[in-house]
Amino acid sequence: IDGVGLAPVPARWLRTPAGLPGLRGRYFADGELGGTATLERIDAAIDFNWAIALAAPGLPADGFAVRWDAALVPDADLVGDIGFATSDAVRVWLADRLVIDRWDGQHGGPASATAPVRLRQGEAQSVRIEWRKCGGGSVVMLGHAARADGIQAAVERTFTSLMGLFL
């Protein structure tokens, strides 16, 4: 999604509760995440443009909701932000802590909401996302962004390692 400052979380970072690649997505036709899900499937990642296609057969074009859950297992350390880009309602929990709460509905065009994180390579963190389509076209993305201080730390570690080769 252009202009939101996030890159999609790579599919290889995500594992369902059953340990499969991706996220478990439970889709609700009622828009309130209540009752029995209309559809349950594994999504490789969250990076959709539902402005040009329906999310799934059997779901309305507007007013549906999704609850995704997975383990987030980065293949590199990340000091930066985890975020969600959408124009609709969203809540994100990381390690059972609510880190993004924009459940009040549309926010104009696609925008991102972020929370600072420090993730370690190979260490799983639970992630749960609740999203509700409020109307109109929808883009939906779980993303991340490294901070300059994280990049600086990586450069310093690399420099220190290289210097050890010459001493």
mmCIF file of C-alpha atoms in Angstrom:
data_model
loop_
_atom_site.group_PDB
_atom_site.id
_atom_site.type_symbol
_atom_site.label_atom_id
_atom_site.label_comp_id
_atom_site.label_asym_id
_atom_site.label_seq_id
_atom_site.Cartn_x
_atom_site.Cartn_y
_atom_site.Cartn_z
ATOM 1 C CA ILE A 1 0.000 0.000 0.000
ATOM 2 C CA ASP A 2 1.666 3.196 -1.138
ATOM 3 C CA GLY A 3 2.259 6.009 1.289
ATOM 4 C CA VAL A 4 1.720 4.192 4.602
ATOM 5 C CA GLY A 5 5.380 3.596 5.522
ATOM 6 C CA LEU A 6 5.046 -0.146 6.045
ATOM 7 C CA ALA A 7 6.217 -3.217 4.172
ATOM 8 C CA PRO A 8 3.996 -6.315 4.313
ATOM 9 C CA VAL A 9 4.938 -8.818 7.011
ATOM 10 C CA PRO A 10 6.497 -11.666 5.009
ATOM 11 C CA ALA A 11 4.413 -14.842 4.832
ATOM 12 C CA ARG A 12 7.452 -16.817 6.045
ATOM 13 C CA TRP A 13 7.167 -15.008 9.426
ATOM 14 C CA LEU A 14 3.648 -16.344 10.128
ATOM 15 C CA ARG A 15 2.445 -19.664 11.602
ATOM 16 C CA THR A 16 -1.121 -20.697 12.382
ATOM 17 C CA PRO A 17 -2.009 -22.000 15.868
ATOM 18 C CA ALA A 18 -1.650 -25.491 14.343
ATOM 19 C CA GLY A 19 1.906 -24.672 13.182
ATOM 20 C CA LEU A 20 1.089 -24.349 9.473
ATOM 21 C CA PRO A 21 2.438 -21.473 7.376
ATOM 22 C CA GLY A 22 0.171 -18.412 7.428
ATOM 23 C CA LEU A 23 -2.583 -17.065 9.673
ATOM 24 C CA ARG A 24 -5.882 -18.644 10.648
ATOM 25 C CA GLY A 25 -8.597 -16.349 9.354
ATOM 26 C CA ARG A 26 -12.149 -16.620 10.649
ATOM 27 C CA TYR A 27 -14.565 -14.574 8.522
ATOM 28 C CA PHE A 28 -17.897 -13.371 9.938
ATOM 29 C CA ALA A 29 -20.761 -12.139 7.756
ATOM 30 C CA ASP A 30 -22.303 -10.139 10.632
ATOM 31 C CA GLY A 31 -19.462 -7.621 10.984
ATOM 32 C CA GLU A 32 -19.348 -8.109 14.756
ATOM 33 C CA LEU A 33 -17.137 -11.209 15.124
ATOM 34 C CA GLY A 34 -19.974 -12.952 16.941
ATOM 35 C CA GLY A 35 -21.396 -16.418 16.650
ATOM 36 C CA THR A 36 -20.013 -18.976 14.266
ATOM 37 C CA ALA A 37 -17.650 -17.914 11.506
ATOM 38 C CA THR A 38 -19.090 -18.055 8.000
ATOM 39 C CA LEU A 39 -15.721 -19.179 6.677
ATOM 40 C CA GLU A 40 -12.433 -20.332 8.177
ATOM 41 C CA ARG A 41 -9.301 -20.496 6.053
ATOM 42 C CA ILE A 42 -5.547 -20.071 6.160
ATOM 43 C CA ASP A 43 -4.310 -16.810 4.665
ATOM 44 C CA ALA A 44 -0.630 -16.767 3.698
ATOM 45 C CA ALA A 45 -0.330 -13.136 4.834
ATOM 46 C CA ILE A 46 -2.572 -10.104 5.301
ATOM 47 C CA ASP A 47 -2.112 -8.024 2.173
ATOM 48 C CA PHE A 48 -5.458 -7.696 0.374
ATOM 49 C CA ASN A 49 -7.219 -5.234 -1.892
ATOM 50 C CA TRP A 50 -10.909 -5.952 -1.423
ATOM 51 C CA ALA A 51 -11.841 -2.842 -3.374
ATOM 52 C CA ILE A 52 -11.456 -4.858 -6.576
ATOM 53 C CA ALA A 53 -12.576 -8.340 -5.468
ATOM 54 C CA LEU A 54 -14.772 -9.939 -2.824
ATOM 55 C CA ALA A 55 -12.985 -11.401 0.183
ATOM 56 C CA ALA A 56 -14.679 -14.778 -0.292
ATOM 57 C CA PRO A 57 -17.854 -16.344 -1.660
ATOM 58 C CA GLY A 58 -20.666 -16.214 0.890
ATOM 59 C CA LEU A 59 -19.524 -12.947 2.471
ATOM 60 C CA PRO A 60 -21.252 -9.626 1.850
ATOM 61 C CA ALA A 61 -19.326 -6.908 -0.004
ATOM 62 C CA ASP A 62 -19.571 -4.639 3.062
ATOM 63 C CA GLY A 63 -20.104 -5.109 6.776
ATOM 64 C CA PHE A 64 -18.159 -8.343 7.313
ATOM 65 C CA ALA A 65 -15.349 -8.896 9.810
ATOM 66 C CA VAL A 66 -12.278 -11.108 10.156
ATOM 67 C CA ARG A 67 -10.325 -12.395 13.136
ATOM 68 C CA TRP A 68 -6.822 -13.595 12.266
ATOM 69 C CA ASP A 69 -4.481 -15.280 14.693
ATOM 70 C CA ALA A 70 -0.973 -16.626 14.309
ATOM 71 C CA ALA A 71 2.496 -16.766 15.752
ATOM 72 C CA LEU A 72 4.798 -14.095 14.391
ATOM 73 C CA VAL A 73 8.283 -15.626 14.038
ATOM 74 C CA PRO A 74 10.676 -13.203 12.334
ATOM 75 C CA ASP A 75 13.723 -14.578 10.545
ATOM 76 C CA ALA A 76 15.730 -11.508 11.601
ATOM 77 C CA ASP A 77 15.743 -9.195 14.604
ATOM 78 C CA LEU A 78 13.368 -6.262 14.193
ATOM 79 C CA VAL A 79 13.558 -3.027 16.123
ATOM 80 C CA GLY A 80 10.817 -0.880 14.694
ATOM 81 C CA ASP A 81 7.085 -0.934 14.277
ATOM 82 C CA ILE A 82 4.379 -3.459 13.647
ATOM 83 C CA GLY A 83 1.363 -1.938 12.007
ATOM 84 C CA PHE A 84 -1.833 -2.313 10.110
ATOM 85 C CA ALA A 85 -2.818 -0.297 7.060
ATOM 86 C CA THR A 86 -6.508 0.070 6.249
ATOM 87 C CA SER A 87 -9.291 2.628 6.026
ATOM 88 C CA ASP A 88 -11.545 0.411 8.134
ATOM 89 C CA ALA A 89 -11.786 -0.658 11.789
ATOM 90 C CA VAL A 90 -8.898 -2.668 13.266
ATOM 91 C CA ARG A 91 -7.521 -3.936 16.589
ATOM 92 C CA VAL A 92 -4.165 -5.695 16.938
ATOM 93 C CA TRP A 93 -2.850 -7.673 19.912
ATOM 94 C CA LEU A 94 0.789 -8.703 20.160
ATOM 95 C CA ALA A 95 1.698 -11.177 22.915
ATOM 96 C CA ASP A 96 -1.877 -10.800 24.261
ATOM 97 C CA ARG A 97 -1.448 -7.017 24.655
ATOM 98 C CA LEU A 98 -3.674 -4.627 22.688
ATOM 99 C CA VAL A 99 -1.219 -2.477 20.731
ATOM 100 C CA ILE A 100 -3.493 -0.920 18.075
ATOM 101 C CA ASP A 101 -7.116 0.077 18.656
ATOM 102 C CA ARG A 102 -8.890 1.822 15.783
ATOM 103 C CA TRP A 103 -12.270 0.129 16.122
ATOM 104 C CA ASP A 104 -14.223 3.332 15.530
ATOM 105 C CA GLY A 105 -14.576 2.868 11.764
ATOM 106 C CA GLN A 106 -13.413 4.560 8.599
ATOM 107 C CA HIS A 107 -10.444 6.891 8.631
ATOM 108 C CA GLY A 108 -10.610 8.292 5.095
ATOM 109 C CA GLY A 109 -8.145 6.673 2.709
ATOM 110 C CA PRO A 110 -5.739 3.937 3.703
ATOM 111 C CA ALA A 111 -3.680 4.913 6.711
ATOM 112 C CA SER A 112 -1.456 2.974 9.050
ATOM 113 C CA ALA A 113 -1.592 2.580 12.788
ATOM 114 C CA THR A 114 1.631 1.321 14.350
ATOM 115 C CA ALA A 115 3.091 0.177 17.636
ATOM 116 C CA PRO A 116 6.786 -0.043 18.561
ATOM 117 C CA VAL A 117 8.249 -3.552 18.777
ATOM 118 C CA ARG A 118 11.492 -5.329 19.442
ATOM 119 C CA LEU A 119 11.313 -8.807 17.934
ATOM 120 C CA ARG A 120 14.068 -11.410 18.109
ATOM 121 C CA GLN A 121 14.930 -13.743 15.286
ATOM 122 C CA GLY A 122 13.164 -17.096 15.708
ATOM 123 C CA GLU A 123 11.217 -16.100 18.853
ATOM 124 C CA ALA A 124 7.458 -16.526 18.403
ATOM 125 C CA GLN A 125 5.048 -13.787 19.482
ATOM 126 C CA SER A 126 1.313 -14.369 19.323
ATOM 127 C CA VAL A 127 -0.569 -11.925 17.117
ATOM 128 C CA ARG A 128 -4.339 -11.481 16.858
ATOM 129 C CA ILE A 129 -5.993 -9.042 14.481
ATOM 130 C CA GLU A 130 -9.670 -8.112 14.383
ATOM 131 C CA TRP A 131 -10.763 -6.160 11.314
ATOM 132 C CA ARG A 132 -14.178 -4.916 10.206
ATOM 133 C CA LYS A 133 -15.082 -3.617 6.753
ATOM 134 C CA CYS A 134 -16.996 -0.393 7.255
ATOM 135 C CA GLY A 135 -17.936 0.271 3.625
ATOM 136 C CA GLY A 136 -16.516 1.259 0.281
ATOM 137 C CA GLY A 137 -13.273 -0.140 -1.074
ATOM 138 C CA SER A 138 -10.844 -1.702 1.358
ATOM 139 C CA VAL A 139 -7.151 -2.374 1.396
ATOM 140 C CA VAL A 140 -5.866 -4.455 4.273
ATOM 141 C CA MET A 141 -2.227 -5.069 5.254
ATOM 142 C CA LEU A 142 -0.302 -6.288 8.284
ATOM 143 C CA GLY A 143 3.043 -4.566 7.992
ATOM 144 C CA HIS A 144 6.337 -3.748 9.655
ATOM 145 C CA ALA A 145 8.995 -1.075 9.465
ATOM 146 C CA ALA A 146 12.538 -1.086 10.810
ATOM 147 C CA ARG A 147 13.711 1.984 12.698
ATOM 148 C CA ALA A 148 16.971 3.722 11.988
ATOM 149 C CA ASP A 149 18.263 2.760 15.441
ATOM 150 C CA GLY A 150 17.657 -0.913 14.579
ATOM 151 C CA ILE A 151 19.531 -0.515 11.312
ATOM 152 C CA GLN A 152 22.330 1.305 13.128
ATOM 153 C CA ALA A 153 22.606 -1.539 15.661
ATOM 154 C CA ALA A 154 22.817 -4.086 12.829
ATOM 155 C CA VAL A 155 25.540 -2.055 11.113
ATOM 156 C CA GLU A 156 27.488 -1.809 14.380
ATOM 157 C CA ARG A 157 27.225 -5.599 14.973
ATOM 158 C CA THR A 158 28.428 -6.279 11.429
ATOM 159 C CA PHE A 159 31.312 -3.804 11.795
ATOM 160 C CA THR A 160 32.332 -5.334 15.130
ATOM 161 C CA SER A 161 32.234 -8.838 13.612
ATOM 162 C CA LEU A 162 34.343 -7.742 10.639
ATOM 163 C CA MET A 163 36.872 -5.987 12.872
ATOM 164 C CA GLY A 164 37.296 -9.241 14.798
ATOM 165 C CA LEU A 165 38.520 -10.872 11.587
ATOM 166 C CA PHE A 166 41.415 -8.403 11.321
ATOM 167 C CA LEU A 167 42.547 -8.264 14.938
#
